[in-house]
PDB file of C-alpha atoms in Angstrom:
ATOM      1  CA  UNK A 205      19.460  24.217  11.799  1.00  0.00           C
ATOM      2  CA  UNK A 206      16.557  22.044  12.748  1.00  0.00           C
ATOM      3  CA  UNK A 207      15.015  19.561  10.352  1.00  0.00           C
ATOM      4  CA  UNK A 208      12.152  17.137  10.633  1.00  0.00           C
ATOM      5  CA  UNK A 209      11.939  13.907   8.717  1.00  0.00           C
ATOM      6  CA  UNK A 210       8.782  11.919   8.204  1.00  0.00           C
ATOM      7  CA  UNK A 211       8.341   8.734   6.243  1.00  0.00           C
ATOM      8  CA  UNK A 212       7.028   7.179   4.148  1.00  0.00           C
ATOM      9  CA  UNK A 213       5.616   9.877   1.872  1.00  0.00           C
ATOM     10  CA  UNK A 214       2.811   7.681   0.571  1.00  0.00           C
ATOM     11  CA  UNK A 215       1.343   4.431   1.801  1.00  0.00           C
ATOM     12  CA  UNK A 216      -1.440   2.169   0.601  1.00  0.00           C
ATOM     13  CA  UNK A 217      -2.561  -0.373   3.150  1.00  0.00           C
ATOM     14  CA  UNK A 218      -5.406  -2.909   3.271  1.00  0.00           C
ATOM     15  CA  UNK A 219      -8.097  -2.695   5.907  1.00  0.00           C
ATOM     16  CA  UNK A 220      -7.069  -4.573   9.036  1.00  0.00           C
ATOM     17  CA  UNK A 221      -3.349  -4.249   8.443  1.00  0.00           C
ATOM     18  CA  UNK A 222      -0.983  -2.597  10.944  1.00  0.00           C
ATOM     19  CA  UNK A 223       0.519   0.853  10.575  1.00  0.00           C
ATOM     20  CA  UNK A 224       3.743   2.471  11.654  1.00  0.00           C
ATOM     21  CA  UNK A 225       4.702   6.006  10.694  1.00  0.00           C
ATOM     22  CA  UNK A 226       7.935   7.474  11.954  1.00  0.00           C
ATOM     23  CA  UNK A 227       9.070  11.017  12.529  1.00  0.00           C
ATOM     24  CA  UNK A 228      12.445  12.278  13.704  1.00  0.00           C
ATOM     25  CA  UNK A 229      13.708  15.759  14.461  1.00  0.00           C
ATOM     26  CA  UNK A 230      17.328  16.850  14.136  1.00  0.00           C
ATOM     27  CA  UNK A 231      19.154  19.872  15.422  1.00  0.00           C
ATOM     28  CA  UNK A 232      17.221  20.450  18.623  1.00  0.00           C
ATOM     29  CA  UNK A 233      16.600  18.740  21.936  1.00  0.00           C
ATOM     30  CA  UNK A 234      13.455  18.139  23.977  1.00  0.00           C
ATOM     31  CA  UNK A 235      11.016  19.306  21.319  1.00  0.00           C
ATOM     32  CA  UNK A 236       7.276  19.104  21.640  1.00  0.00           C
ATOM     33  CA  UNK A 237       6.093  16.614  19.032  1.00  0.00           C
ATOM     34  CA  UNK A 238       2.706  16.355  17.359  1.00  0.00           C
ATOM     35  CA  UNK A 239       0.783  14.050  15.072  1.00  0.00           C
ATOM     36  CA  UNK A 240      -1.983  15.609  13.002  1.00  0.00           C
ATOM     37  CA  UNK A 241      -4.379  14.178  10.464  1.00  0.00           C
ATOM     38  CA  UNK A 242      -5.855  16.186   7.648  1.00  0.00           C
ATOM     39  CA  UNK A 243      -8.815  14.852   5.679  1.00  0.00           C
ATOM     40  CA  UNK A 244      -9.215  16.060   2.101  1.00  0.00           C
ATOM     41  CA  UNK A 245     -10.219  19.738   2.070  1.00  0.00           C
ATOM     42  CA  UNK A 246     -10.314  19.912   5.837  1.00  0.00           C
ATOM     43  CA  UNK A 247      -8.295  21.480   8.624  1.00  0.00           C
ATOM     44  CA  UNK A 248      -5.726  19.883  10.869  1.00  0.00           C
ATOM     45  CA  UNK A 249      -6.939  17.481  13.514  1.00  0.00           C
ATOM     46  CA  UNK A 250      -4.562  16.989  16.415  1.00  0.00           C
ATOM     47  CA  UNK A 251      -4.203  13.290  17.213  1.00  0.00           C
ATOM     48  CA  UNK A 252      -1.375  13.125  19.751  1.00  0.00           C
ATOM     49  CA  UNK A 253       1.211  15.357  21.294  1.00  0.00           C
ATOM     50  CA  UNK A 254       4.223  14.718  23.460  1.00  0.00           C
ATOM     51  CA  UNK A 255       6.234  17.042  25.671  1.00  0.00           C
ATOM     52  CA  UNK A 256       8.884  14.430  26.544  1.00  0.00           C
ATOM     53  CA  UNK A 257      10.026  10.819  26.267  1.00  0.00           C
ATOM     54  CA  UNK A 258       7.222   8.451  27.147  1.00  0.00           C
ATOM     55  CA  UNK A 259       4.739  11.304  27.638  1.00  0.00           C
ATOM     56  CA  UNK A 260       1.851  11.038  25.195  1.00  0.00           C
ATOM     57  CA  UNK A 261      -1.433  12.904  25.254  1.00  0.00           C
ATOM     58  CA  UNK A 262      -4.285  11.762  23.075  1.00  0.00           C
ATOM     59  CA  UNK A 263      -6.744  14.263  21.709  1.00  0.00           C
ATOM     60  CA  UNK A 264      -9.083  11.996  19.786  1.00  0.00           C
ATOM     61  CA  UNK A 265     -10.128   8.459  20.864  1.00  0.00           C
ATOM     62  CA  UNK A 266      -9.577   6.062  17.980  1.00  0.00           C
ATOM     63  CA  UNK A 267      -7.671   2.951  16.982  1.00  0.00           C
ATOM     64  CA  UNK A 268      -4.389   4.844  16.645  1.00  0.00           C
ATOM     65  CA  UNK A 269      -1.615   5.094  19.213  1.00  0.00           C
ATOM     66  CA  UNK A 270       1.614   7.026  19.502  1.00  0.00           C
ATOM     67  CA  UNK A 271       4.924   6.440  21.186  1.00  0.00           C
ATOM     68  CA  UNK A 272       8.042   8.466  21.843  1.00  0.00           C
ATOM     69  CA  UNK A 273      10.877   6.018  22.475  1.00  0.00           C
ATOM     70  CA  UNK A 274      13.592   8.663  22.118  1.00  0.00           C
ATOM     71  CA  UNK A 275      13.729  12.407  22.639  1.00  0.00           C
ATOM     72  CA  UNK A 276      13.480  13.255  18.946  1.00  0.00           C
ATOM     73  CA  UNK A 277      11.513  10.287  17.644  1.00  0.00           C
ATOM     74  CA  UNK A 278       7.736  10.067  17.426  1.00  0.00           C
ATOM     75  CA  UNK A 279       5.870   7.049  16.081  1.00  0.00           C
ATOM     76  CA  UNK A 280       2.236   6.708  15.063  1.00  0.00           C
ATOM     77  CA  UNK A 281       0.851   3.183  15.051  1.00  0.00           C
ATOM     78  CA  UNK A 282      -2.247   1.141  14.548  1.00  0.00           C
ATOM     79  CA  UNK A 283      -2.835  -2.569  15.037  1.00  0.00           C
ATOM     80  CA  UNK A 284      -5.714  -2.721  12.546  1.00  0.00           C
ATOM     81  CA  UNK A 285      -6.423   0.027  10.045  1.00  0.00           C
ATOM     82  CA  UNK A 286      -9.939   1.148   9.177  1.00  0.00           C
ATOM     83  CA  UNK A 287     -11.094   2.767   5.948  1.00  0.00           C
ATOM     84  CA  UNK A 288     -11.711   5.943   7.935  1.00  0.00           C
ATOM     85  CA  UNK A 289      -8.014   6.128   8.827  1.00  0.00           C
ATOM     86  CA  UNK A 290      -7.225   7.320   5.307  1.00  0.00           C
ATOM     87  CA  UNK A 291      -5.837  10.836   5.211  1.00  0.00           C
ATOM     88  CA  UNK A 292      -2.789  13.021   5.216  1.00  0.00           C
ATOM     89  CA  UNK A 293      -0.735  12.512   8.381  1.00  0.00           C
ATOM     90  CA  UNK A 294       1.580  15.239   9.502  1.00  0.00           C
ATOM     91  CA  UNK A 295       4.252  15.250  12.161  1.00  0.00           C
ATOM     92  CA  UNK A 296       5.260  18.592  13.653  1.00  0.00           C
ATOM     93  CA  UNK A 297       7.546  19.957  16.336  1.00  0.00           C
ATOM     94  CA  UNK A 298       8.045  23.120  18.303  1.00  0.00           C
ATOM     95  CA  UNK A 299       9.911  24.285  21.345  1.00  0.00           C
ATOM     96  CA  UNK A 300       8.205  24.121  24.697  1.00  0.00           C
ATOM     97  CA  UNK A 301       8.373  27.878  25.129  1.00  0.00           C
ATOM     98  CA  UNK A 302       5.813  30.616  24.580  1.00  0.00           C
ATOM     99  CA  UNK A 303       5.417  32.237  21.188  1.00  0.00           C
ATOM    100  CA  UNK A 304       6.756  29.232  19.435  1.00  0.00           C
ATOM    101  CA  UNK A 305       5.680  28.287  15.957  1.00  0.00           C
ATOM    102  CA  UNK A 306       5.418  24.695  14.739  1.00  0.00           C
ATOM    103  CA  UNK A 307       7.323  23.137  11.846  1.00  0.00           C
ATOM    104  CA  UNK A 308       6.016  20.244   9.823  1.00  0.00           C
ATOM    105  CA  UNK A 309       7.410  17.150   8.200  1.00  0.00           C
ATOM    106  CA  UNK A 310       6.597  16.388   4.575  1.00  0.00           C
ATOM    107  CA  UNK A 311       3.525  14.367   5.515  1.00  0.00           C
ATOM    108  CA  UNK A 312       2.361  10.844   4.741  1.00  0.00           C
ATOM    109  CA  UNK A 313      -0.535  10.254   2.401  1.00  0.00           C
ATOM    110  CA  UNK A 314      -2.235   7.095   3.742  1.00  0.00           C
ATOM    111  CA  UNK A 315      -4.863   5.307   1.710  1.00  0.00           C
ATOM    112  CA  UNK A 316      -6.616   2.386   3.339  1.00  0.00           C
ATOM    113  CA  UNK A 317      -8.205   0.084   0.760  1.00  0.00           C
TER     114      UNK A 317
ATOM    115  CA  UNK B1355     -18.657  28.387  17.697  1.00  0.00           C
ATOM    116  CA  UNK B1356     -15.325  27.140  16.408  1.00  0.00           C
ATOM    117  CA  UNK B1357     -12.267  28.304  18.308  1.00  0.00           C
ATOM    118  CA  UNK B1358     -10.569  29.572  15.158  1.00  0.00           C
ATOM    119  CA  UNK B1359     -12.693  30.485  12.155  1.00  0.00           C
ATOM    120  CA  UNK B1360     -11.733  31.199   8.588  1.00  0.00           C
ATOM    121  CA  UNK B1361     -13.791  31.606   5.459  1.00  0.00           C
ATOM    122  CA  UNK B1362     -13.154  28.454   3.446  1.00  0.00           C
ATOM    123  CA  UNK B1363     -13.248  30.315   0.124  1.00  0.00           C
ATOM    124  CA  UNK B1364     -12.190  29.968  -2.538  1.00  0.00           C
ATOM    125  CA  UNK B1365     -11.072  33.571  -2.600  1.00  0.00           C
ATOM    126  CA  UNK B1366     -10.257  34.633  -6.149  1.00  0.00           C
ATOM    127  CA  UNK B1367      -7.913  37.600  -6.629  1.00  0.00           C
ATOM    128  CA  UNK B1368      -6.437  38.994  -9.854  1.00  0.00           C
ATOM    129  CA  UNK B1369      -2.687  38.829 -10.281  1.00  0.00           C
ATOM    130  CA  UNK B1370      -1.017  41.953  -8.924  1.00  0.00           C
ATOM    131  CA  UNK B1371      -3.878  42.827  -6.561  1.00  0.00           C
ATOM    132  CA  UNK B1372      -3.951  42.618  -2.769  1.00  0.00           C
ATOM    133  CA  UNK B1373      -5.290  39.415  -1.244  1.00  0.00           C
ATOM    134  CA  UNK B1374      -6.857  39.800   2.189  1.00  0.00           C
ATOM    135  CA  UNK B1375      -7.321  36.747   4.400  1.00  0.00           C
ATOM    136  CA  UNK B1376      -9.120  36.898   7.727  1.00  0.00           C
ATOM    137  CA  UNK B1377      -9.257  34.778  10.843  1.00  0.00           C
ATOM    138  CA  UNK B1378     -11.222  35.187  14.082  1.00  0.00           C
ATOM    139  CA  UNK B1379     -10.639  33.392  17.355  1.00  0.00           C
ATOM    140  CA  UNK B1380     -12.772  32.877  20.417  1.00  0.00           C
ATOM    141  CA  UNK B1381     -10.349  32.680  23.348  1.00  0.00           C
ATOM    142  CA  UNK B1382      -9.104  36.035  24.607  1.00  0.00           C
ATOM    143  CA  UNK B1383      -6.283  34.211  26.374  1.00  0.00           C
ATOM    144  CA  UNK B1384      -4.674  33.316  23.058  1.00  0.00           C
ATOM    145  CA  UNK B1385      -1.051  34.295  23.043  1.00  0.00           C
ATOM    146  CA  UNK B1386       0.454  34.039  19.590  1.00  0.00           C
ATOM    147  CA  UNK B1387      -0.844  33.903  16.069  1.00  0.00           C
ATOM    148  CA  UNK B1388       0.524  32.277  12.947  1.00  0.00           C
ATOM    149  CA  UNK B1389      -0.205  32.102   9.253  1.00  0.00           C
ATOM    150  CA  UNK B1390       0.772  29.007   7.288  1.00  0.00           C
ATOM    151  CA  UNK B1391       0.601  28.356   3.582  1.00  0.00           C
ATOM    152  CA  UNK B1392      -0.231  24.886   2.302  1.00  0.00           C
ATOM    153  CA  UNK B1393       0.073  23.895  -1.316  1.00  0.00           C
ATOM    154  CA  UNK B1394      -2.082  21.005  -2.475  1.00  0.00           C
ATOM    155  CA  UNK B1395      -0.632  17.707  -1.315  1.00  0.00           C
ATOM    156  CA  UNK B1396       2.125  19.380   0.702  1.00  0.00           C
ATOM    157  CA  UNK B1397       2.641  20.108   4.368  1.00  0.00           C
ATOM    158  CA  UNK B1398       1.976  23.570   5.852  1.00  0.00           C
ATOM    159  CA  UNK B1399       4.844  26.037   5.900  1.00  0.00           C
ATOM    160  CA  UNK B1400       5.092  29.026   8.205  1.00  0.00           C
ATOM    161  CA  UNK B1401       4.688  32.447   6.578  1.00  0.00           C
ATOM    162  CA  UNK B1402       4.207  34.874   9.437  1.00  0.00           C
ATOM    163  CA  UNK B1403       3.952  34.995  13.185  1.00  0.00           C
ATOM    164  CA  UNK B1404       2.531  37.920  15.158  1.00  0.00           C
ATOM    165  CA  UNK B1405       2.350  38.380  18.907  1.00  0.00           C
ATOM    166  CA  UNK B1406       1.239  41.953  19.616  1.00  0.00           C
ATOM    167  CA  UNK B1407      -1.434  44.277  18.320  1.00  0.00           C
ATOM    168  CA  UNK B1408      -0.708  46.074  15.078  1.00  0.00           C
ATOM    169  CA  UNK B1409       0.918  45.254  11.797  1.00  0.00           C
ATOM    170  CA  UNK B1410       3.942  43.156  10.991  1.00  0.00           C
ATOM    171  CA  UNK B1411       5.418  43.255   7.520  1.00  0.00           C
ATOM    172  CA  UNK B1412       7.676  40.750   5.789  1.00  0.00           C
ATOM    173  CA  UNK B1413       8.213  41.341   2.099  1.00  0.00           C
ATOM    174  CA  UNK B1414       4.873  41.156   0.311  1.00  0.00           C
ATOM    175  CA  UNK B1415       3.136  39.814   3.426  1.00  0.00           C
ATOM    176  CA  UNK B1416       1.592  41.844   6.234  1.00  0.00           C
ATOM    177  CA  UNK B1417      -0.015  40.284   9.278  1.00  0.00           C
ATOM    178  CA  UNK B1418      -2.444  42.370  11.313  1.00  0.00           C
ATOM    179  CA  UNK B1419      -3.575  41.561  14.840  1.00  0.00           C
ATOM    180  CA  UNK B1420      -6.424  43.120  16.800  1.00  0.00           C
ATOM    181  CA  UNK B1421      -6.787  41.396  20.160  1.00  0.00           C
ATOM    182  CA  UNK B1422      -9.712  43.554  21.250  1.00  0.00           C
ATOM    183  CA  UNK B1423     -11.737  42.401  18.250  1.00  0.00           C
ATOM    184  CA  UNK B1424     -10.146  38.952  18.286  1.00  0.00           C
ATOM    185  CA  UNK B1425      -9.117  38.801  14.700  1.00  0.00           C
ATOM    186  CA  UNK B1426      -5.928  38.372  12.761  1.00  0.00           C
ATOM    187  CA  UNK B1427      -5.507  38.966   9.060  1.00  0.00           C
ATOM    188  CA  UNK B1428      -2.945  38.391   6.345  1.00  0.00           C
ATOM    189  CA  UNK B1429      -2.467  40.734   3.423  1.00  0.00           C
ATOM    190  CA  UNK B1430      -0.560  39.649   0.346  1.00  0.00           C
ATOM    191  CA  UNK B1431       0.502  42.519  -1.891  1.00  0.00           C
ATOM    192  CA  UNK B1432       1.248  42.145  -5.593  1.00  0.00           C
ATOM    193  CA  UNK B1433      -0.350  38.681  -5.600  1.00  0.00           C
ATOM    194  CA  UNK B1434       1.337  36.128  -7.815  1.00  0.00           C
ATOM    195  CA  UNK B1435      -0.038  32.854  -9.242  1.00  0.00           C
ATOM    196  CA  UNK B1436       2.469  31.070  -6.988  1.00  0.00           C
ATOM    197  CA  UNK B1437       0.540  32.463  -3.998  1.00  0.00           C
ATOM    198  CA  UNK B1438      -2.379  30.200  -4.913  1.00  0.00           C
ATOM    199  CA  UNK B1439      -2.675  27.851  -1.950  1.00  0.00           C
ATOM    200  CA  UNK B1440      -4.671  27.243   1.198  1.00  0.00           C
ATOM    201  CA  UNK B1441      -3.792  29.594   4.049  1.00  0.00           C
ATOM    202  CA  UNK B1442      -4.137  28.272   7.569  1.00  0.00           C
ATOM    203  CA  UNK B1443      -4.503  30.451  10.634  1.00  0.00           C
ATOM    204  CA  UNK B1444      -3.223  29.028  13.917  1.00  0.00           C
ATOM    205  CA  UNK B1445      -3.593  30.417  17.417  1.00  0.00           C
ATOM    206  CA  UNK B1446      -1.378  29.416  20.335  1.00  0.00           C
ATOM    207  CA  UNK B1447      -3.155  28.913  23.633  1.00  0.00           C
ATOM    208  CA  UNK B1448      -1.572  27.222  26.622  1.00  0.00           C
ATOM    209  CA  UNK B1449       1.228  25.839  24.420  1.00  0.00           C
ATOM    210  CA  UNK B1450      -1.339  24.239  22.069  1.00  0.00           C
ATOM    211  CA  UNK B1451      -1.854  25.344  18.509  1.00  0.00           C
ATOM    212  CA  UNK B1452      -5.514  25.684  17.568  1.00  0.00           C
ATOM    213  CA  UNK B1453      -6.082  25.605  13.806  1.00  0.00           C
ATOM    214  CA  UNK B1454      -8.588  27.123  11.467  1.00  0.00           C
ATOM    215  CA  UNK B1455      -9.805  25.031   8.538  1.00  0.00           C
ATOM    216  CA  UNK B1456      -8.038  27.301   6.040  1.00  0.00           C
ATOM    217  CA  UNK B1457      -8.942  29.640   3.212  1.00  0.00           C
ATOM    218  CA  UNK B1458      -8.274  28.571  -0.348  1.00  0.00           C
ATOM    219  CA  UNK B1459      -6.758  31.430  -2.331  1.00  0.00           C
ATOM    220  CA  UNK B1460      -6.707  31.472  -6.123  1.00  0.00           C
ATOM    221  CA  UNK B1461      -4.659  34.091  -7.954  1.00  0.00           C
ATOM    222  CA  UNK B1462      -5.916  34.544 -11.495  1.00  0.00           C
ATOM    223  CA  UNK B1463      -3.322  35.556 -14.138  1.00  0.00           C
TER     224      UNK B1463
END
């Protein structure tokens, strides 16, 4: 069966510090991978998605970046965090086929102080 | 107009009653429709998927899709306090999931 791992679960970082969140998927190959951010009481905002190694599409211009160094690994990064980067970050995957639902990692609660 | 719209709630339903959650979407080219449940502080988990017009039942949950009217709904029968959560509607279009902001459901004992 497929599983998705995302870490860390919680993170408190000072303004201006770097960020690296990692997500890995097991039990499948060539998944579509997604990074979402969810502000408190709000819906899911798609940040990045990737349909293959090295292929990253950005949905929202900001100081975040994403990379996919391996087929089942997706990394969200920032060189300098802003207060507005605080939120709940979710990694998700699905197959690149029609009618395919997405599955989420446990999420990372990021607080920038 | 948002692409996927949901009433934010909260929707308060007595325990044992039927909870009805609604979602409308704007793009007629949307292909697949999903309902997720999200407990506070947790990630969304898939409850139901529906692809064709009509009803789809899974235990206490029934998803209803009407493509002509562009809405999808979720019915929860015999509501339990453990059903209290935010329910997210998602619509698949061109391999991208478009999300509603969610409806907060409260089941009162």
